[in-house]
Tab-separated table of C-alpha atoms and ligand atoms in Angstrom:
chain	number	residue	atom	x	y	z
A	2	UNK	CA	104.477	106.368	49.652
A	3	UNK	CA	100.951	105.779	50.834
A	4	UNK	CA	101.967	105.090	54.380
A	5	UNK	CA	104.116	107.570	56.240
A	6	UNK	CA	104.231	106.682	59.962
A	7	UNK	CA	105.994	109.986	60.649
A	8	UNK	CA	102.677	111.827	60.079
A	9	UNK	CA	101.514	110.570	63.485
A	10	UNK	CA	104.628	111.989	65.112
A	11	UNK	CA	104.452	115.499	63.702
A	12	UNK	CA	103.368	117.368	66.833
A	13	UNK	CA	103.222	116.886	70.563
A	14	UNK	CA	99.409	116.840	70.502
A	15	UNK	CA	99.246	114.163	67.822
A	16	UNK	CA	101.947	112.143	69.514
A	17	UNK	CA	99.887	112.231	72.701
A	18	UNK	CA	96.747	111.178	70.820
A	19	UNK	CA	98.420	108.041	69.492
A	20	UNK	CA	100.289	107.241	72.707
A	21	UNK	CA	99.705	103.558	73.496
A	22	UNK	CA	101.002	103.545	77.055
A	23	UNK	CA	100.366	106.156	79.703
A	24	UNK	CA	101.737	106.193	83.219
A	25	UNK	CA	99.726	107.474	86.153
A	26	UNK	CA	100.563	108.023	89.812
A	27	UNK	CA	97.873	105.431	90.494
A	28	UNK	CA	100.086	102.755	88.939
A	29	UNK	CA	102.634	103.034	91.725
A	30	UNK	CA	103.473	101.504	95.051
A	31	UNK	CA	106.225	103.428	96.854
A	32	UNK	CA	108.692	101.229	98.814
A	33	UNK	CA	109.914	102.970	101.978
A	34	UNK	CA	112.523	102.130	104.596
A	35	UNK	CA	111.575	102.428	108.254
A	36	UNK	CA	113.864	102.692	111.287
A	37	UNK	CA	113.217	102.865	114.999
A	38	UNK	CA	113.457	106.121	116.927
A	39	UNK	CA	112.249	109.670	116.412
A	40	UNK	CA	113.287	112.470	114.081
A	41	UNK	CA	115.550	110.168	112.047
A	42	UNK	CA	116.062	110.574	108.321
A	43	UNK	CA	119.148	108.863	106.954
A	44	UNK	CA	119.974	108.694	103.267
A	45	UNK	CA	120.790	105.256	101.832
A	46	UNK	CA	124.306	105.761	100.509
A	47	UNK	CA	123.771	103.703	97.361
A	48	UNK	CA	120.318	105.211	96.678
A	49	UNK	CA	120.592	109.013	96.422
A	50	UNK	CA	117.270	110.642	97.344
A	51	UNK	CA	115.997	107.593	99.247
A	52	UNK	CA	115.973	107.670	103.035
A	53	UNK	CA	115.329	105.496	106.034
A	54	UNK	CA	112.745	107.267	108.162
A	55	UNK	CA	111.645	106.969	111.739
A	56	UNK	CA	107.873	106.682	112.038
A	57	UNK	CA	107.202	110.376	112.804
A	58	UNK	CA	109.013	111.525	109.669
A	59	UNK	CA	107.623	108.658	107.606
A	60	UNK	CA	104.104	109.821	108.414
A	61	UNK	CA	104.994	113.261	107.025
A	62	UNK	CA	106.568	111.717	103.949
A	63	UNK	CA	103.489	109.558	103.346
A	64	UNK	CA	101.253	112.598	103.679
A	65	UNK	CA	103.357	114.445	101.098
A	66	UNK	CA	103.177	111.492	98.732
A	67	UNK	CA	99.408	111.263	99.164
A	68	UNK	CA	99.087	114.952	98.300
A	69	UNK	CA	100.873	114.050	95.064
A	70	UNK	CA	98.415	111.208	94.441
A	71	UNK	CA	100.501	108.220	95.544
A	72	UNK	CA	98.228	106.082	97.686
A	73	UNK	CA	100.127	102.808	98.181
A	74	UNK	CA	103.243	102.176	100.254
A	75	UNK	CA	105.407	99.133	100.881
A	76	UNK	CA	107.104	99.399	104.267
A	77	UNK	CA	110.490	97.736	104.870
A	78	UNK	CA	111.934	97.963	108.395
A	79	UNK	CA	115.667	97.993	109.125
A	80	UNK	CA	116.744	96.259	112.327
A	81	UNK	CA	120.090	96.419	114.130
A	82	UNK	CA	122.102	93.203	114.348
A	83	UNK	CA	121.266	92.955	118.057
A	84	UNK	CA	117.559	92.383	117.259
A	85	UNK	CA	118.184	89.601	114.745
A	86	UNK	CA	118.149	85.894	115.471
A	87	UNK	CA	118.070	82.593	113.634
A	88	UNK	CA	114.264	82.430	113.688
A	89	UNK	CA	113.511	86.046	112.757
A	90	UNK	CA	111.485	86.238	115.979
A	91	UNK	CA	111.354	90.017	115.905
A	92	UNK	CA	109.191	89.838	112.777
A	93	UNK	CA	106.199	88.680	114.826
A	94	UNK	CA	106.984	90.215	118.212
A	95	UNK	CA	103.779	92.192	118.943
A	96	UNK	CA	105.808	94.968	120.629
A	97	UNK	CA	108.244	95.468	117.796
A	98	UNK	CA	108.452	98.925	116.225
A	99	UNK	CA	107.541	98.006	112.664
A	100	UNK	CA	104.202	96.414	113.573
A	101	UNK	CA	103.294	99.417	115.721
A	102	UNK	CA	104.305	101.660	112.828
A	103	UNK	CA	102.059	99.803	110.359
A	104	UNK	CA	99.188	100.222	112.779
A	105	UNK	CA	99.895	103.928	113.208
A	106	UNK	CA	100.176	104.516	109.459
A	107	UNK	CA	96.867	102.763	108.825
A	108	UNK	CA	95.066	104.634	111.589
A	109	UNK	CA	96.534	107.971	110.448
A	110	UNK	CA	95.725	107.363	106.779
A	111	UNK	CA	92.920	104.809	106.520
A	112	UNK	CA	92.547	105.375	102.771
A	113	UNK	CA	96.211	104.595	102.081
A	114	UNK	CA	97.122	101.062	101.052
A	115	UNK	CA	99.858	99.599	103.205
A	116	UNK	CA	101.857	96.646	101.956
A	117	UNK	CA	104.359	94.653	104.014
A	118	UNK	CA	107.127	92.261	103.073
A	119	UNK	CA	106.981	88.648	104.196
A	120	UNK	CA	110.482	87.132	104.343
A	121	UNK	CA	112.950	86.474	107.127
A	122	UNK	CA	115.979	88.405	105.881
A	123	UNK	CA	115.700	91.771	107.696
A	124	UNK	CA	115.195	89.942	111.020
A	125	UNK	CA	117.469	86.963	110.445
A	126	UNK	CA	120.982	86.710	111.881
A	127	UNK	CA	121.807	84.588	108.822
A	128	UNK	CA	120.526	87.248	106.414
A	129	UNK	CA	118.533	84.677	104.460
A	130	UNK	CA	114.855	84.700	103.562
A	131	UNK	CA	114.404	81.282	105.138
A	132	UNK	CA	115.591	79.255	108.119
A	133	UNK	CA	119.197	78.109	107.711
A	134	UNK	CA	120.385	74.731	108.935
A	135	UNK	CA	123.769	73.220	108.024
A	136	UNK	CA	124.100	75.688	105.184
A	137	UNK	CA	120.695	74.793	103.737
A	138	UNK	CA	117.571	76.904	103.565
A	139	UNK	CA	114.732	74.819	104.968
A	140	UNK	CA	111.454	75.227	103.119
A	141	UNK	CA	108.638	73.818	105.250
A	142	UNK	CA	110.095	74.962	108.574
A	143	UNK	CA	110.311	78.468	107.111
A	144	UNK	CA	106.620	78.389	106.204
A	145	UNK	CA	105.710	78.211	109.884
A	146	UNK	CA	107.676	81.380	110.616
A	147	UNK	CA	106.268	83.162	107.565
A	148	UNK	CA	102.797	82.241	108.789
A	149	UNK	CA	103.380	83.899	112.170
A	150	UNK	CA	104.900	86.959	110.496
A	151	UNK	CA	101.955	87.248	108.097
A	152	UNK	CA	99.383	86.989	110.851
A	153	UNK	CA	101.198	89.651	112.892
A	154	UNK	CA	101.295	91.992	109.881
A	155	UNK	CA	97.604	91.439	109.175
A	156	UNK	CA	96.776	92.102	112.831
A	157	UNK	CA	98.767	95.339	112.613
A	158	UNK	CA	96.527	96.428	109.745
A	159	UNK	CA	98.451	95.651	106.556
A	160	UNK	CA	96.252	95.668	103.441
A	161	UNK	CA	98.528	93.609	101.212
A	162	UNK	CA	101.146	91.066	102.217
A	163	UNK	CA	104.084	90.608	99.866
A	164	UNK	CA	105.772	87.236	100.345
A	165	UNK	CA	109.217	87.847	98.847
A	166	UNK	CA	110.958	84.765	100.212
A	167	UNK	CA	110.444	82.287	97.327
A	168	UNK	CA	109.725	79.294	99.567
A	169	UNK	CA	107.462	76.768	97.856
A	170	UNK	CA	103.893	76.668	99.099
A	171	UNK	CA	103.999	79.885	101.072
A	172	UNK	CA	101.122	81.622	99.332
A	173	UNK	CA	98.724	78.787	100.166
A	174	UNK	CA	100.036	78.570	103.689
A	175	UNK	CA	99.677	82.326	104.301
A	176	UNK	CA	96.197	82.387	102.699
A	177	UNK	CA	95.032	79.638	105.034
A	178	UNK	CA	96.387	81.308	108.169
A	179	UNK	CA	94.812	84.627	107.176
A	180	UNK	CA	91.450	83.033	106.440
A	181	UNK	CA	91.463	80.887	109.579
A	182	UNK	CA	91.950	84.068	111.611
A	183	UNK	CA	89.273	86.119	109.933
A	184	UNK	CA	91.565	88.136	107.662
A	185	UNK	CA	89.794	87.138	104.466
A	186	UNK	CA	90.109	90.736	103.178
A	187	UNK	CA	93.895	90.901	103.438
A	188	UNK	CA	95.429	90.501	99.977
A	189	UNK	CA	98.520	88.626	98.868
A	190	UNK	CA	100.839	90.096	96.257
A	191	UNK	CA	103.158	87.198	95.589
A	192	UNK	CA	106.721	87.744	94.452
A	193	UNK	CA	105.995	85.055	91.882
A	194	UNK	CA	109.023	85.265	89.615
A	195	UNK	CA	111.751	86.672	91.804
A	196	UNK	CA	115.188	86.193	90.319
A	197	UNK	CA	118.542	85.746	92.073
A	198	UNK	CA	119.698	89.180	90.992
A	199	UNK	CA	122.670	91.480	91.480
A	200	UNK	CA	120.253	94.401	91.329
A	201	UNK	CA	119.151	94.000	94.975
A	202	UNK	CA	122.542	95.262	96.227
A	203	UNK	CA	121.507	98.763	97.373
A	204	UNK	CA	118.394	97.394	99.136
A	205	UNK	CA	120.582	95.094	101.195
A	206	UNK	CA	122.665	98.177	102.130
A	207	UNK	CA	119.490	99.968	103.181
A	208	UNK	CA	118.466	97.150	105.511
A	209	UNK	CA	121.894	95.668	106.302
A	210	UNK	CA	120.318	92.412	105.212
A	211	UNK	CA	122.866	90.753	102.922
A	212	UNK	CA	123.218	86.990	103.477
A	213	UNK	CA	126.092	86.192	105.849
A	214	UNK	CA	126.993	83.017	103.971
A	215	UNK	CA	126.298	81.906	100.443
A	216	UNK	CA	123.720	83.397	98.102
A	217	UNK	CA	119.995	83.055	97.407
A	218	UNK	CA	120.252	80.816	94.348
A	219	UNK	CA	118.608	77.771	95.923
A	220	UNK	CA	115.351	79.670	96.318
A	221	UNK	CA	115.330	82.670	93.954
A	222	UNK	CA	115.005	81.934	90.236
A	223	UNK	CA	117.859	81.550	87.788
A	224	UNK	CA	118.076	84.615	85.484
A	225	UNK	CA	118.442	82.198	82.574
A	226	UNK	CA	114.894	80.905	83.014
A	227	UNK	CA	111.723	82.109	81.349
A	228	UNK	CA	109.191	79.245	81.178
A	229	UNK	CA	109.830	78.414	84.798
A	230	UNK	CA	108.035	81.677	85.656
A	231	UNK	CA	104.852	80.048	84.334
A	232	UNK	CA	105.219	77.179	86.793
A	233	UNK	CA	105.553	79.672	89.640
A	234	UNK	CA	102.612	81.704	88.326
A	235	UNK	CA	100.411	78.602	88.087
A	236	UNK	CA	101.169	77.596	91.662
A	237	UNK	CA	100.638	81.082	93.113
A	238	UNK	CA	97.329	81.345	91.300
A	239	UNK	CA	96.129	77.966	92.600
A	240	UNK	CA	97.297	78.904	96.090
A	241	UNK	CA	95.222	82.076	96.125
A	242	UNK	CA	97.491	84.993	95.211
A	243	UNK	CA	95.633	88.210	94.323
A	244	UNK	CA	98.509	89.723	92.333
A	245	UNK	CA	101.551	88.188	90.658
A	246	UNK	CA	104.835	90.052	90.731
A	247	UNK	CA	107.962	89.934	88.607
A	248	UNK	CA	111.197	91.160	90.134
A	249	UNK	CA	113.485	92.834	89.075
A	250	UNK	CA	111.690	94.655	86.273
A	251	UNK	CA	114.052	96.023	83.641
A	252	UNK	CA	116.135	92.943	82.955
A	253	UNK	CA	112.921	90.849	82.997
A	254	UNK	CA	110.497	92.749	80.768
A	255	UNK	CA	109.976	89.561	78.759
A	256	UNK	CA	108.837	87.765	81.905
A	257	UNK	CA	106.391	90.576	82.735
A	258	UNK	CA	104.896	90.187	79.256
A	259	UNK	CA	104.802	86.403	79.629
A	260	UNK	CA	102.817	86.556	82.855
A	261	UNK	CA	100.543	89.295	81.536
A	262	UNK	CA	99.657	87.191	78.491
A	263	UNK	CA	99.144	84.013	80.497
A	264	UNK	CA	97.270	85.185	83.569
A	265	UNK	CA	94.092	87.043	84.340
A	266	UNK	CA	95.493	88.296	87.617
A	267	UNK	CA	96.899	91.824	87.846
A	268	UNK	CA	100.650	91.841	87.246
A	269	UNK	CA	103.033	93.892	89.354
A	270	UNK	CA	106.690	94.587	88.621
A	271	UNK	CA	109.341	95.646	91.125
A	272	UNK	CA	111.696	98.265	89.708
A	273	UNK	CA	114.375	97.379	92.255
A	274	UNK	CA	117.037	99.294	94.149
A	275	UNK	CA	119.863	98.545	91.703
A	276	UNK	CA	117.777	99.751	88.782
A	277	UNK	CA	117.199	102.990	90.667
A	278	UNK	CA	120.866	103.313	91.640
A	279	UNK	CA	122.115	102.782	88.067
A	280	UNK	CA	120.116	105.696	86.727
A	281	UNK	CA	120.882	107.954	89.688
A	282	UNK	CA	124.617	107.253	89.529
A	283	UNK	CA	124.957	107.965	85.842
A	284	UNK	CA	122.747	111.060	86.094
A	285	UNK	CA	124.935	112.383	88.924
A	286	UNK	CA	127.941	112.084	86.634
A	287	UNK	CA	126.102	113.815	83.842
A	288	UNK	CA	126.335	110.654	81.725
A	289	UNK	CA	122.637	110.624	80.958
A	290	UNK	CA	119.513	112.651	81.572
A	291	UNK	CA	118.187	111.056	84.771
A	292	UNK	CA	114.645	112.320	84.424
A	293	UNK	CA	114.229	111.036	80.877
A	294	UNK	CA	115.912	107.724	81.690
A	295	UNK	CA	113.538	107.306	84.628
A	296	UNK	CA	110.463	108.035	82.503
A	297	UNK	CA	111.582	105.747	79.714
A	298	UNK	CA	112.280	102.826	81.998
A	299	UNK	CA	109.009	103.223	83.927
A	300	UNK	CA	107.159	103.394	80.638
A	301	UNK	CA	108.877	100.242	79.399
A	302	UNK	CA	107.705	98.375	82.499
A	303	UNK	CA	104.109	99.384	81.903
A	304	UNK	CA	104.363	98.709	78.172
A	305	UNK	CA	105.649	95.217	78.974
A	306	UNK	CA	102.350	94.556	80.756
A	307	UNK	CA	102.709	95.629	84.372
A	308	UNK	CA	99.508	96.973	85.934
A	309	UNK	CA	101.329	98.013	89.086
A	310	UNK	CA	104.886	99.282	89.506
A	311	UNK	CA	106.778	99.221	92.778
A	312	UNK	CA	109.423	101.887	92.348
A	313	UNK	CA	111.697	104.168	94.360
A	314	UNK	CA	111.036	106.692	91.601
A	315	UNK	CA	107.335	106.926	92.550
A	316	UNK	CA	107.572	110.280	94.336
A	317	UNK	CA	109.869	111.845	91.763
A	318	UNK	CA	107.516	110.662	89.035
A	319	UNK	CA	104.557	112.184	90.879
A	320	UNK	CA	106.417	115.502	91.210
A	321	UNK	CA	107.099	115.532	87.484
A	322	UNK	CA	103.432	114.873	86.733
A	323	UNK	CA	102.544	117.966	88.767
A	324	UNK	CA	104.767	120.190	86.604
B	12	PBG	N1	113.363	89.279	100.653
B	12	PBG	C1	113.581	90.594	100.892
B	12	PBG	C2	113.494	91.540	99.749
B	12	PBG	N2	112.350	92.176	99.458
B	12	PBG	C3	112.631	93.073	98.436
B	12	PBG	C4	113.970	92.946	98.080
B	12	PBG	C5	114.740	93.733	97.055
B	12	PBG	C6	114.183	95.061	96.712
B	12	PBG	C7	115.112	95.958	95.973
B	12	PBG	O1	116.256	95.599	95.608
B	12	PBG	O2	114.698	97.089	95.745
B	12	PBG	C8	114.524	91.958	98.885
B	12	PBG	C9	115.951	91.614	98.847
B	12	PBG	C10	116.395	90.241	98.574
B	12	PBG	O3	115.637	89.346	98.234
B	12	PBG	O4	117.591	90.023	98.743
B	13	MG	MG1	106.738	79.945	94.260
């Protein structure tokens, strides 16, 4: 045998020399759940190790993460039912706690990158990402609300807006509102190929944001579809997105690769709540080695072509890197 691939696997040092994919803390955006109040830290029952924080404790958590090298955070607020309405008005109320929190985070840590989510669901009494009328999710009427929400988030100091709603035309609409108001430097990371997935379950527990009626299949993509992601990617690119995202990540590695090979924009992948919960739950039962399963799945996301990974594992990964 002239060729023996095992030669390049014979020691740890050689294996590292030929390693094709390498993860770094700089690849990550850490999604965090924010609640109102002070001195609050409440674990999400379906996401062991992940908490909802009040702002004071979130600032400490962010500082800890930054000391580990994580510099980017995606902030998701949880609102009580009493603050929700049909129009998600709280999302652009200038006095609301999440906008004040974004401002405080940015002023406390100017070098951190703060991302926000643009979609109606955490603020909507219907629990949908868009405006509901007669059981339908209205597209163009939703855009108006998303525009107000985006402007409010930019005014609060967000660096990157993440439209996660899957309404058609929202990237262009948000870009125009930002530009018209002087926020030409605020970026858009579009949830380009966001699938109607069962893997968002724990996130909806964290925010109490599950849809009250029906599902999200008329706006999120069908898991059966692959080429359709290219249509979405083409539109988001034309409309001015700075990053394209695929979500979830693990069941859609092929779609990550597809977008990577067909776009010059940076590709992000969202390693979602259910993907986190699956590994945590089986590790807790001793059914698999949680640390190794985490590393392997994060690596697979990067190997598939993701430049950026949004993951609840970000801090744990950073801790491991320190060791
Ligand atoms: N539009 C809101 C939103 N933004 C991110 C997630 C899911 C994130 C996760 O599961 O970790 C969702 C939930 C949904 O669309 O139902
Ligand atoms: Mg789209």
